[in-house]
PDB file of C-alpha atoms in Angstrom:
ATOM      1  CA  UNK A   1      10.090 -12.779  20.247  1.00 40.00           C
ATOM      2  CA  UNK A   2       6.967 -11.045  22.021  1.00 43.00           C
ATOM      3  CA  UNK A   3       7.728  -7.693  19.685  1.00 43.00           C
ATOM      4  CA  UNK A   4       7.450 -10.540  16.723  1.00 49.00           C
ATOM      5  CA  UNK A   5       4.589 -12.148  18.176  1.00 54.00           C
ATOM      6  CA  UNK A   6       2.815  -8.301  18.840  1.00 76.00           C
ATOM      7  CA  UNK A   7       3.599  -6.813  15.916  1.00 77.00           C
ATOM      8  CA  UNK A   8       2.629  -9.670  13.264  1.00 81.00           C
ATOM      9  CA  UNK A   9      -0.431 -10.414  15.561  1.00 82.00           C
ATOM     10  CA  UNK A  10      -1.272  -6.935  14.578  1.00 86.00           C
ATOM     11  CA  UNK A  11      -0.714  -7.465  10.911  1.00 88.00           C
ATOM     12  CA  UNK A  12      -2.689 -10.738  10.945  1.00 90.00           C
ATOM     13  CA  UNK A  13      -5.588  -9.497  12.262  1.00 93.00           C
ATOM     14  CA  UNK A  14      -5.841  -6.567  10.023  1.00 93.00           C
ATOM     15  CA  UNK A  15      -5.514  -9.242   7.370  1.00 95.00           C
ATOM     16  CA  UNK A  16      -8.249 -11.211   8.603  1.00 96.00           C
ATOM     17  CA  UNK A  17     -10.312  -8.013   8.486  1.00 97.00           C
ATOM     18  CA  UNK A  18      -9.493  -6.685   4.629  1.00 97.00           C
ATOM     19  CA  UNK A  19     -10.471 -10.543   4.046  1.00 97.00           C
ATOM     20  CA  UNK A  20     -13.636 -10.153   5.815  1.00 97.00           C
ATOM     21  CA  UNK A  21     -13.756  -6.342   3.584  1.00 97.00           C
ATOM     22  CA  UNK A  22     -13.508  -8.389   0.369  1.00 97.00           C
ATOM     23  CA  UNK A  23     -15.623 -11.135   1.165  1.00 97.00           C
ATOM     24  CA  UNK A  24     -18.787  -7.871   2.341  1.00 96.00           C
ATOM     25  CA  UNK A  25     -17.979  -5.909  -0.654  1.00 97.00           C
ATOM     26  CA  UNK A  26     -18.124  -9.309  -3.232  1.00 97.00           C
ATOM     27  CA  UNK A  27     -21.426 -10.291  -1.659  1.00 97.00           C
ATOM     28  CA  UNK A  28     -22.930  -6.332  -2.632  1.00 95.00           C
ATOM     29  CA  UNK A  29     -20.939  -6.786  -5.785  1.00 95.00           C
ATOM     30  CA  UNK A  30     -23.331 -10.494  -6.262  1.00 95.00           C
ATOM     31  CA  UNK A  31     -26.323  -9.297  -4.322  1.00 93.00           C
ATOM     32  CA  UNK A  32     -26.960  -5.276  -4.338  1.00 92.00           C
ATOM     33  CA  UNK A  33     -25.259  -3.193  -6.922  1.00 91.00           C
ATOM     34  CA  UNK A  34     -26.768   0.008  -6.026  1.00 92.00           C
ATOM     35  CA  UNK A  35     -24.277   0.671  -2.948  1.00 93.00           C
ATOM     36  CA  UNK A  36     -22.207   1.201  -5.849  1.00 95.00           C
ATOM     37  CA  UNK A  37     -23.778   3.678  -7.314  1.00 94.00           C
ATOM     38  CA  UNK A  38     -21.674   6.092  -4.163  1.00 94.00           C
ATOM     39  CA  UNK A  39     -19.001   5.877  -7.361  1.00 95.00           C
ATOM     40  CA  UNK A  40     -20.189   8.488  -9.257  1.00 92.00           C
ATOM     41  CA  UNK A  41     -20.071  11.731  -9.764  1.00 91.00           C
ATOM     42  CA  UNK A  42     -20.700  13.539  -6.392  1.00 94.00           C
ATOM     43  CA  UNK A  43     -23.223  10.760  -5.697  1.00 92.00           C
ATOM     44  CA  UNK A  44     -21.074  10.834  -2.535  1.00 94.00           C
ATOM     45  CA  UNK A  45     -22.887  13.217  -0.643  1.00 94.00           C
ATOM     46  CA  UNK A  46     -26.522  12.291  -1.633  1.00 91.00           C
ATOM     47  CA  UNK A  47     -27.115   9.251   0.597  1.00 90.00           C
ATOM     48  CA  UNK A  48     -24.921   6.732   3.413  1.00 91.00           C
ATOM     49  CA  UNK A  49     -23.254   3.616   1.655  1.00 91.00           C
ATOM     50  CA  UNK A  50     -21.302   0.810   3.808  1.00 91.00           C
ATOM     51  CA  UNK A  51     -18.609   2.043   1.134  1.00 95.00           C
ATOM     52  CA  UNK A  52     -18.265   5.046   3.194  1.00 96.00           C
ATOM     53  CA  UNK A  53     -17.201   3.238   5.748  1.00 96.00           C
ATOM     54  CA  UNK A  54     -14.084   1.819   3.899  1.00 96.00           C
ATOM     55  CA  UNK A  55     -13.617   5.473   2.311  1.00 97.00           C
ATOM     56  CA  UNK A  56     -13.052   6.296   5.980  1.00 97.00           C
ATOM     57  CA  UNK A  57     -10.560   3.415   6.773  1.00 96.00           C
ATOM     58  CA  UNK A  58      -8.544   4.290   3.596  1.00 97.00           C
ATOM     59  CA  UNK A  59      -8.265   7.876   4.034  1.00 96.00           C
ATOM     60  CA  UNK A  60      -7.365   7.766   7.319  1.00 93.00           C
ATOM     61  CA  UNK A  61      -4.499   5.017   6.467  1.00 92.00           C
ATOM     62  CA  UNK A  62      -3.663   7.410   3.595  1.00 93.00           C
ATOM     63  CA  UNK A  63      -3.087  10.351   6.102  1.00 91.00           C
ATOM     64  CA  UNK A  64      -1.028   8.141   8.703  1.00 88.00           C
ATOM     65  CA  UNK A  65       1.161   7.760   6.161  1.00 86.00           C
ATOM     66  CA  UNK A  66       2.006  11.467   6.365  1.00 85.00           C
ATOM     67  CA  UNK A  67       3.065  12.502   9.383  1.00 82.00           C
ATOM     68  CA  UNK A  68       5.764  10.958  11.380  1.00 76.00           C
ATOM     69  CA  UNK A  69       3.746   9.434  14.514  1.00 72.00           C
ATOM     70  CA  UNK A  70       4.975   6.800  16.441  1.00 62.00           C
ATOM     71  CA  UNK A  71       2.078   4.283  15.700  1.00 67.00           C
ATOM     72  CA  UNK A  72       2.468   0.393  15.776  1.00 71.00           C
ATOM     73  CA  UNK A  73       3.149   0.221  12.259  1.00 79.00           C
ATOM     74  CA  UNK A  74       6.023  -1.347   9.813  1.00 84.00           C
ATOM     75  CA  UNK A  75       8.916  -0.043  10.232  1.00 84.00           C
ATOM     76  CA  UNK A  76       9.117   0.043   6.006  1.00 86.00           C
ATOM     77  CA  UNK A  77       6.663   2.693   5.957  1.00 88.00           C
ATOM     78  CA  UNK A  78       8.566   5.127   8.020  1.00 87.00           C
ATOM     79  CA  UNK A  79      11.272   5.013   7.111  1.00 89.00           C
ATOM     80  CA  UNK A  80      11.147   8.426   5.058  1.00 88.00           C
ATOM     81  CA  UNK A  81      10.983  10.303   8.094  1.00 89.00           C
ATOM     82  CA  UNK A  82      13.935  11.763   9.926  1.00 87.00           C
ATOM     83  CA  UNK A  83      13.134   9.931  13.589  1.00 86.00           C
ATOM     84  CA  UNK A  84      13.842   6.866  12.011  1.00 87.00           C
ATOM     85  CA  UNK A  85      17.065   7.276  10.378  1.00 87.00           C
ATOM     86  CA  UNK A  86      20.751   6.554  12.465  1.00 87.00           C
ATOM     87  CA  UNK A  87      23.726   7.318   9.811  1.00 86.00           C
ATOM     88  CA  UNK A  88      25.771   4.301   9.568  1.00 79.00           C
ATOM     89  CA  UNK A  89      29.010   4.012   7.491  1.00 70.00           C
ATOM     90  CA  UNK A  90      28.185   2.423   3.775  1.00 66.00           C
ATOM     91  CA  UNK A  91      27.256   3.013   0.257  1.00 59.00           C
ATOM     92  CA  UNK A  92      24.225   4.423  -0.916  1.00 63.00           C
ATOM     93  CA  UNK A  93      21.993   1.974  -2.368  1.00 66.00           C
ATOM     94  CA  UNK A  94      20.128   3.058  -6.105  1.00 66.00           C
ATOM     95  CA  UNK A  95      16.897   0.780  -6.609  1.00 74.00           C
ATOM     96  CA  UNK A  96      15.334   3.493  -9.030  1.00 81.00           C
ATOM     97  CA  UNK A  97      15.919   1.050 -11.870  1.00 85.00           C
ATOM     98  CA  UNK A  98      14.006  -1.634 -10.496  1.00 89.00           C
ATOM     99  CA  UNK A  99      11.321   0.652  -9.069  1.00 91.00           C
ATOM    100  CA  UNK A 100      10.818   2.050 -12.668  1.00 91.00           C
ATOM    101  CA  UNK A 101      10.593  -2.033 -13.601  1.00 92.00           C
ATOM    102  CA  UNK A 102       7.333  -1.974 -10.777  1.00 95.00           C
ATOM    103  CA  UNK A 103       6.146   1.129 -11.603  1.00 95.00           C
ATOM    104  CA  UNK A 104       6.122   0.347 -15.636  1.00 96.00           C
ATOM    105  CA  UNK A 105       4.478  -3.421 -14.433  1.00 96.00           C
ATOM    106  CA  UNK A 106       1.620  -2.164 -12.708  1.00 97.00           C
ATOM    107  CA  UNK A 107       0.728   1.137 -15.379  1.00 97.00           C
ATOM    108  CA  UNK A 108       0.883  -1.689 -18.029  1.00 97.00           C
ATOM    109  CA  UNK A 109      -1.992  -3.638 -15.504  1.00 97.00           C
ATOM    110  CA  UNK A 110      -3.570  -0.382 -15.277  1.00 97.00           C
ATOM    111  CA  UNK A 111      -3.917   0.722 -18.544  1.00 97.00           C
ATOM    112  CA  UNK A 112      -5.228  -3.318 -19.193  1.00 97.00           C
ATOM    113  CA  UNK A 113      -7.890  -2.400 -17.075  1.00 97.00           C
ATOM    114  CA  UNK A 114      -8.931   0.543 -18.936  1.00 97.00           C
ATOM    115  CA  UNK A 115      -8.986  -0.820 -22.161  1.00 97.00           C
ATOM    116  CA  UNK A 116     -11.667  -3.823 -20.746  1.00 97.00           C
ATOM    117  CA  UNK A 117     -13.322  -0.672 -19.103  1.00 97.00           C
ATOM    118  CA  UNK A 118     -13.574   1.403 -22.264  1.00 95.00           C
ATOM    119  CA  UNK A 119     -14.845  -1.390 -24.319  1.00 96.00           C
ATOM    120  CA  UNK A 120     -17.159  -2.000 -21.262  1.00 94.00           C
ATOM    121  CA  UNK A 121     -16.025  -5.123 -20.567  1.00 96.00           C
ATOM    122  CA  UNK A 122     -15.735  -3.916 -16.699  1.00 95.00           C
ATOM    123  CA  UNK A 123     -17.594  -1.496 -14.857  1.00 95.00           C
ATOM    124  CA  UNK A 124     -17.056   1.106 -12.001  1.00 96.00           C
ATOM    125  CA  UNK A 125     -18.514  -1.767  -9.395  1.00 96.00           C
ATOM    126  CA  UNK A 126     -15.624  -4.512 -11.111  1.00 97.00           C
ATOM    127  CA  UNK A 127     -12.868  -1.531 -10.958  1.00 97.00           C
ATOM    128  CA  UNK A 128     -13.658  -1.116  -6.955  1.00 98.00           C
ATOM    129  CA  UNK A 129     -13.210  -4.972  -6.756  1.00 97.00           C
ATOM    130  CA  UNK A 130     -10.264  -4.519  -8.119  1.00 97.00           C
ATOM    131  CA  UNK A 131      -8.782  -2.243  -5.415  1.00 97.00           C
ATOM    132  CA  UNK A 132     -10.698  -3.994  -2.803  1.00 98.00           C
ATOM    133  CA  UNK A 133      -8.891  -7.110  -3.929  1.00 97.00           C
ATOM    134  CA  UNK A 134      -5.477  -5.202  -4.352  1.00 97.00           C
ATOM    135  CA  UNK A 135      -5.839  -4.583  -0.568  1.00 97.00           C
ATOM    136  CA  UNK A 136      -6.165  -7.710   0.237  1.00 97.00           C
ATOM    137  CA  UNK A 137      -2.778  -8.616  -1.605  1.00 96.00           C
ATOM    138  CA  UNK A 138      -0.796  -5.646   0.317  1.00 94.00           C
ATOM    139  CA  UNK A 139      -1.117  -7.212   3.544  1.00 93.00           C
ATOM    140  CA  UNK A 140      -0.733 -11.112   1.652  1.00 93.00           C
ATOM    141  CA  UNK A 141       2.898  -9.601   0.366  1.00 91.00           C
ATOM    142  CA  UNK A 142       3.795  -8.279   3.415  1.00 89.00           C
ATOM    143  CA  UNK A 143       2.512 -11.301   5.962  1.00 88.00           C
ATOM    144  CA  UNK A 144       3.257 -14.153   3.233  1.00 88.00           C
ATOM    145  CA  UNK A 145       5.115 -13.784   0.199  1.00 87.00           C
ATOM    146  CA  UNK A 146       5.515 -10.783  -2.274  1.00 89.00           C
ATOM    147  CA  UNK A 147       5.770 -11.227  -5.928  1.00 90.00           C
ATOM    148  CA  UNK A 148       7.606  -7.476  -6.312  1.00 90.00           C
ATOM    149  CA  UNK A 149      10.334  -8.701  -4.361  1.00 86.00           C
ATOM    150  CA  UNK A 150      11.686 -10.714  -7.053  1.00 85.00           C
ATOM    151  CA  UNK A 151      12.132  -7.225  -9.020  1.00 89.00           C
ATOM    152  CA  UNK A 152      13.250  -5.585  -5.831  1.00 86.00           C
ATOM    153  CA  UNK A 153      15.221  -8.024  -4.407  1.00 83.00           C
ATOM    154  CA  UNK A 154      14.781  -6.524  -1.139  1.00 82.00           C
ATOM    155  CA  UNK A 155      15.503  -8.663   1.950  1.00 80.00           C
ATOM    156  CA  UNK A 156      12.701  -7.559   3.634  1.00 84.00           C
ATOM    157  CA  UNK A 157       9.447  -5.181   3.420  1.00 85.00           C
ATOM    158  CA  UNK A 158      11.760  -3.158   6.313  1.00 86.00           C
ATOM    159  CA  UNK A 159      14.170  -2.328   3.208  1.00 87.00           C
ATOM    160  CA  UNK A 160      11.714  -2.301   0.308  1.00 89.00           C
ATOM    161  CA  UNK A 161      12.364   0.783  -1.617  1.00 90.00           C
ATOM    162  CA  UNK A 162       8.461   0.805  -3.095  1.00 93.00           C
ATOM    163  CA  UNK A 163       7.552  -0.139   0.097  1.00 92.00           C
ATOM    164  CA  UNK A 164       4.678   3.113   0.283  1.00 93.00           C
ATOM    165  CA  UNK A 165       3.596   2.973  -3.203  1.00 96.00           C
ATOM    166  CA  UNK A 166       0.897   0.510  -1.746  1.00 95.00           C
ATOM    167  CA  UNK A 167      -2.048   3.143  -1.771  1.00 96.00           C
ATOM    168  CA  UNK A 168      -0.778   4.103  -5.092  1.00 97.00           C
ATOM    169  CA  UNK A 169      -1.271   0.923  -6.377  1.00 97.00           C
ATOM    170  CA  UNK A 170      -4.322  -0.086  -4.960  1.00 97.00           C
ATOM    171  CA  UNK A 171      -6.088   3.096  -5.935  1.00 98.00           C
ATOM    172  CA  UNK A 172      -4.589   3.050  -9.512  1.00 97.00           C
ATOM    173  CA  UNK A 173      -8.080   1.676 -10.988  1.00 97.00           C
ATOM    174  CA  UNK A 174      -9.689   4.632  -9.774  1.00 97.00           C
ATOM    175  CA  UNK A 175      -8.374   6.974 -12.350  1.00 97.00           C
ATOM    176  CA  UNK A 176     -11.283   5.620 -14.810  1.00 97.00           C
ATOM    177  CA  UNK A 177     -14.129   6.228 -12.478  1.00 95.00           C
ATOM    178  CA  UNK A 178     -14.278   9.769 -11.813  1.00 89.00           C
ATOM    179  CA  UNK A 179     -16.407  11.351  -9.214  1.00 93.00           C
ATOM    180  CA  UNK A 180     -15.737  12.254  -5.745  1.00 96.00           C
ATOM    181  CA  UNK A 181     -15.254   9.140  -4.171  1.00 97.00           C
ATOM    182  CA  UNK A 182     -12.557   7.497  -6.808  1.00 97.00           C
ATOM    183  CA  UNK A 183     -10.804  10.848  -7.218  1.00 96.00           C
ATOM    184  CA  UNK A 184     -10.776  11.829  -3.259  1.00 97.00           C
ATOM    185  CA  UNK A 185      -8.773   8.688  -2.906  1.00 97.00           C
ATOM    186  CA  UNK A 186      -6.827   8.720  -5.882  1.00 97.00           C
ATOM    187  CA  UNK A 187      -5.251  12.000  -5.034  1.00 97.00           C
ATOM    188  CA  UNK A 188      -4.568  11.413  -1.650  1.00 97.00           C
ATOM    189  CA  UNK A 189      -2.554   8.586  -2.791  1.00 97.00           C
ATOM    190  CA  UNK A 190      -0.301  10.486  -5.430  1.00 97.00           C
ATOM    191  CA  UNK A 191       0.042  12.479  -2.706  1.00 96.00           C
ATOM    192  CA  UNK A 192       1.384   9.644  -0.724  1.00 95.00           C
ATOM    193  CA  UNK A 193       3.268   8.422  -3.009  1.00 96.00           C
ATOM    194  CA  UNK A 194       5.179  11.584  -4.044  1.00 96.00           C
ATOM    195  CA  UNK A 195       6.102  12.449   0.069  1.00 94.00           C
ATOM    196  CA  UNK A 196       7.723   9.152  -0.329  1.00 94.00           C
ATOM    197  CA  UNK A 197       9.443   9.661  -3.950  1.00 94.00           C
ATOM    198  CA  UNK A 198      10.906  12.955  -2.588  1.00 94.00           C
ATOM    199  CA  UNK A 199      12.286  11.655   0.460  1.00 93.00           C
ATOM    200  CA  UNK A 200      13.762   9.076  -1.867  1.00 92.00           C
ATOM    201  CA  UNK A 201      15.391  12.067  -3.637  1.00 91.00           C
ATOM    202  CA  UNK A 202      16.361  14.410  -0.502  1.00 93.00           C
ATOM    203  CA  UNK A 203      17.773  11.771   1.742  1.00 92.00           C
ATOM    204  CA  UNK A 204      18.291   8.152   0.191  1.00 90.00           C
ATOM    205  CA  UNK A 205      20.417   7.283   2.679  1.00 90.00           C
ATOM    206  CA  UNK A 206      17.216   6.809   4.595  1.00 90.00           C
ATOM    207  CA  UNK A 207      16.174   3.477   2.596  1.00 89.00           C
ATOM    208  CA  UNK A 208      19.215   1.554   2.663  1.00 87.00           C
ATOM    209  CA  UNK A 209      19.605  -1.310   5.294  1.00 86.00           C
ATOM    210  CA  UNK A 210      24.084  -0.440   4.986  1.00 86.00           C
ATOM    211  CA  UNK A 211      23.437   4.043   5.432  1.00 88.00           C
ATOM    212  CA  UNK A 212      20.614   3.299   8.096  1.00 91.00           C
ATOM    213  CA  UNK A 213      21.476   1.290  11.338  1.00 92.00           C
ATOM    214  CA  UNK A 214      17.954   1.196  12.160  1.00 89.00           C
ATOM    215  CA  UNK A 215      17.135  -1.052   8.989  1.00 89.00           C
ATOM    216  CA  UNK A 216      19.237  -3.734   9.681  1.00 87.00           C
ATOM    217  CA  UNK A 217      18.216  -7.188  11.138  1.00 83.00           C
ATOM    218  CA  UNK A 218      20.094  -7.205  14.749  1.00 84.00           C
ATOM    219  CA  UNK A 219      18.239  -3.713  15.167  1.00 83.00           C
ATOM    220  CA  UNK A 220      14.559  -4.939  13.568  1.00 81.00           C
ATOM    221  CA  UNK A 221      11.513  -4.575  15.911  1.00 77.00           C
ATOM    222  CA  UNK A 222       8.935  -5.558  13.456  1.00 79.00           C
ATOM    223  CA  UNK A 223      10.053  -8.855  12.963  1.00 77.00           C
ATOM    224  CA  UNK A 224       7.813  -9.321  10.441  1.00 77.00           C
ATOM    225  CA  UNK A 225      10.140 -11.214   7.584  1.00 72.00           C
ATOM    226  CA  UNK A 226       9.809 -14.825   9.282  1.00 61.00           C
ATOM    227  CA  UNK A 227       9.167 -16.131   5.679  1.00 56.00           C
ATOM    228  CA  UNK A 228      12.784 -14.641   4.689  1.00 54.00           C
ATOM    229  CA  UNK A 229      14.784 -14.100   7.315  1.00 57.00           C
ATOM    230  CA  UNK A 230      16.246 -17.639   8.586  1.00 53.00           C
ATOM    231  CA  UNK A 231      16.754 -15.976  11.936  1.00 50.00           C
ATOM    232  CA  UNK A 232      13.561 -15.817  12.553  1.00 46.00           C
ATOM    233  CA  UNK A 233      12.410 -19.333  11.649  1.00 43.00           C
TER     234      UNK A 233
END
């Protein structure tokens, strides 16, 4: 119970914080639109933004995510790596179908967002909002209830097989901004996402709860699934 009580502390309180994010950027969103001019082109470099701030925070999530350091994180995001991975004796499990079901869901949102943006409906500062808001949600799916799990049907975020495609799909509204800032971000997330989508490939028996021992609820040390796990209620 205190490795539950650390570890979803932790989560919490970065929740609070992308709240607190959302709540700074929609007040410049209402109040001072020219922090977003940052957006485009390579108005990146020509003067300090508070958005550089959160470009900071995401890239250097983005770049956790690639190399296998033992950092008080989800277990669900790690799970690519070899360190966390103990062979146990079952089946395989293939999710790609119902991956390709999220994957099609979202580029179908996406490409909704492009046609408002092409007719200029939306603009670069409403696309940023977007992500900004999508960030919000990644930590609302993992700490409260996720809406992808009904595709998935994953028992936990531990055993989600999309589980790293978060940066993916927050960034996703990027791709119709342009400039340094959007792209910088965008590609580090493909990037991301395609470590993961490999690994997936190379070594499935990595992301399933009944190949990996270390997946499995008597060995869990996140202990993050309290709203799906009846153990743990």
């Amino acid at each position: 119970m205190k490795e539950k009580s650390s570890i979803r502390g932790i989560y919490t309180a970065k929740l609070a914080g992308r709240i607190l994010v959302l709540c700074l950027c929609g007040f410049l969103y209402v109040f001072d639109r020219s922090e977003f001019d940052i957006l485009r082109g390579m108005h990146f470099f020509e003067r300090f933004s508070v958005l550089h701030i959160l470009w900071i925070i995401w890239m250097i999530d983005m770049l956790w995510q690639l190399v296998p350091v033992n950092r008080r994180t989800a277990l669900g995001s790690k799970k690519l790596f070899r360190a966390y991975y103990r062979p146990a004796h079952g089946a395989v499990n293939k999710q790609a179908l119902k991956a390709y079901k999220v994957f099609l869901l979202w580029a179908a949102l996406t490409a909704a967002m492009g046609v408002l943006y092409q007719r200029q409906i939306i603009d670069d500062a409403f696309l940023f909002m977007s992500a900004v808001f999508f960030y919000v949600c990644d930590l609302v799916c993992v700490l409260v209830w996720c809406p992808f799990r009904l595709i998935m049907r994953s028992r936990c975020c531990t055993t989600c097989r999309i589980f790293n495609w978060d940066h993916l799909m927050m960034f996703s509204p990027f791709v119709y901004i342009g400039g340094f800032y959007a792209g910088s971000l965008l590609s580090v997330s493909v990037l991301a996402f395609l470590l993961w989508e490999l690994c997936v490939w190379i070594y499935p028996q990595r992301f399933w709860e009944y190949s990996n021992e270390v997946l499995k609820c008597v060995n869990c040390t996140d202990k993050l699934c309290t709203q799906y796990c009846k153990k743990l209620r």
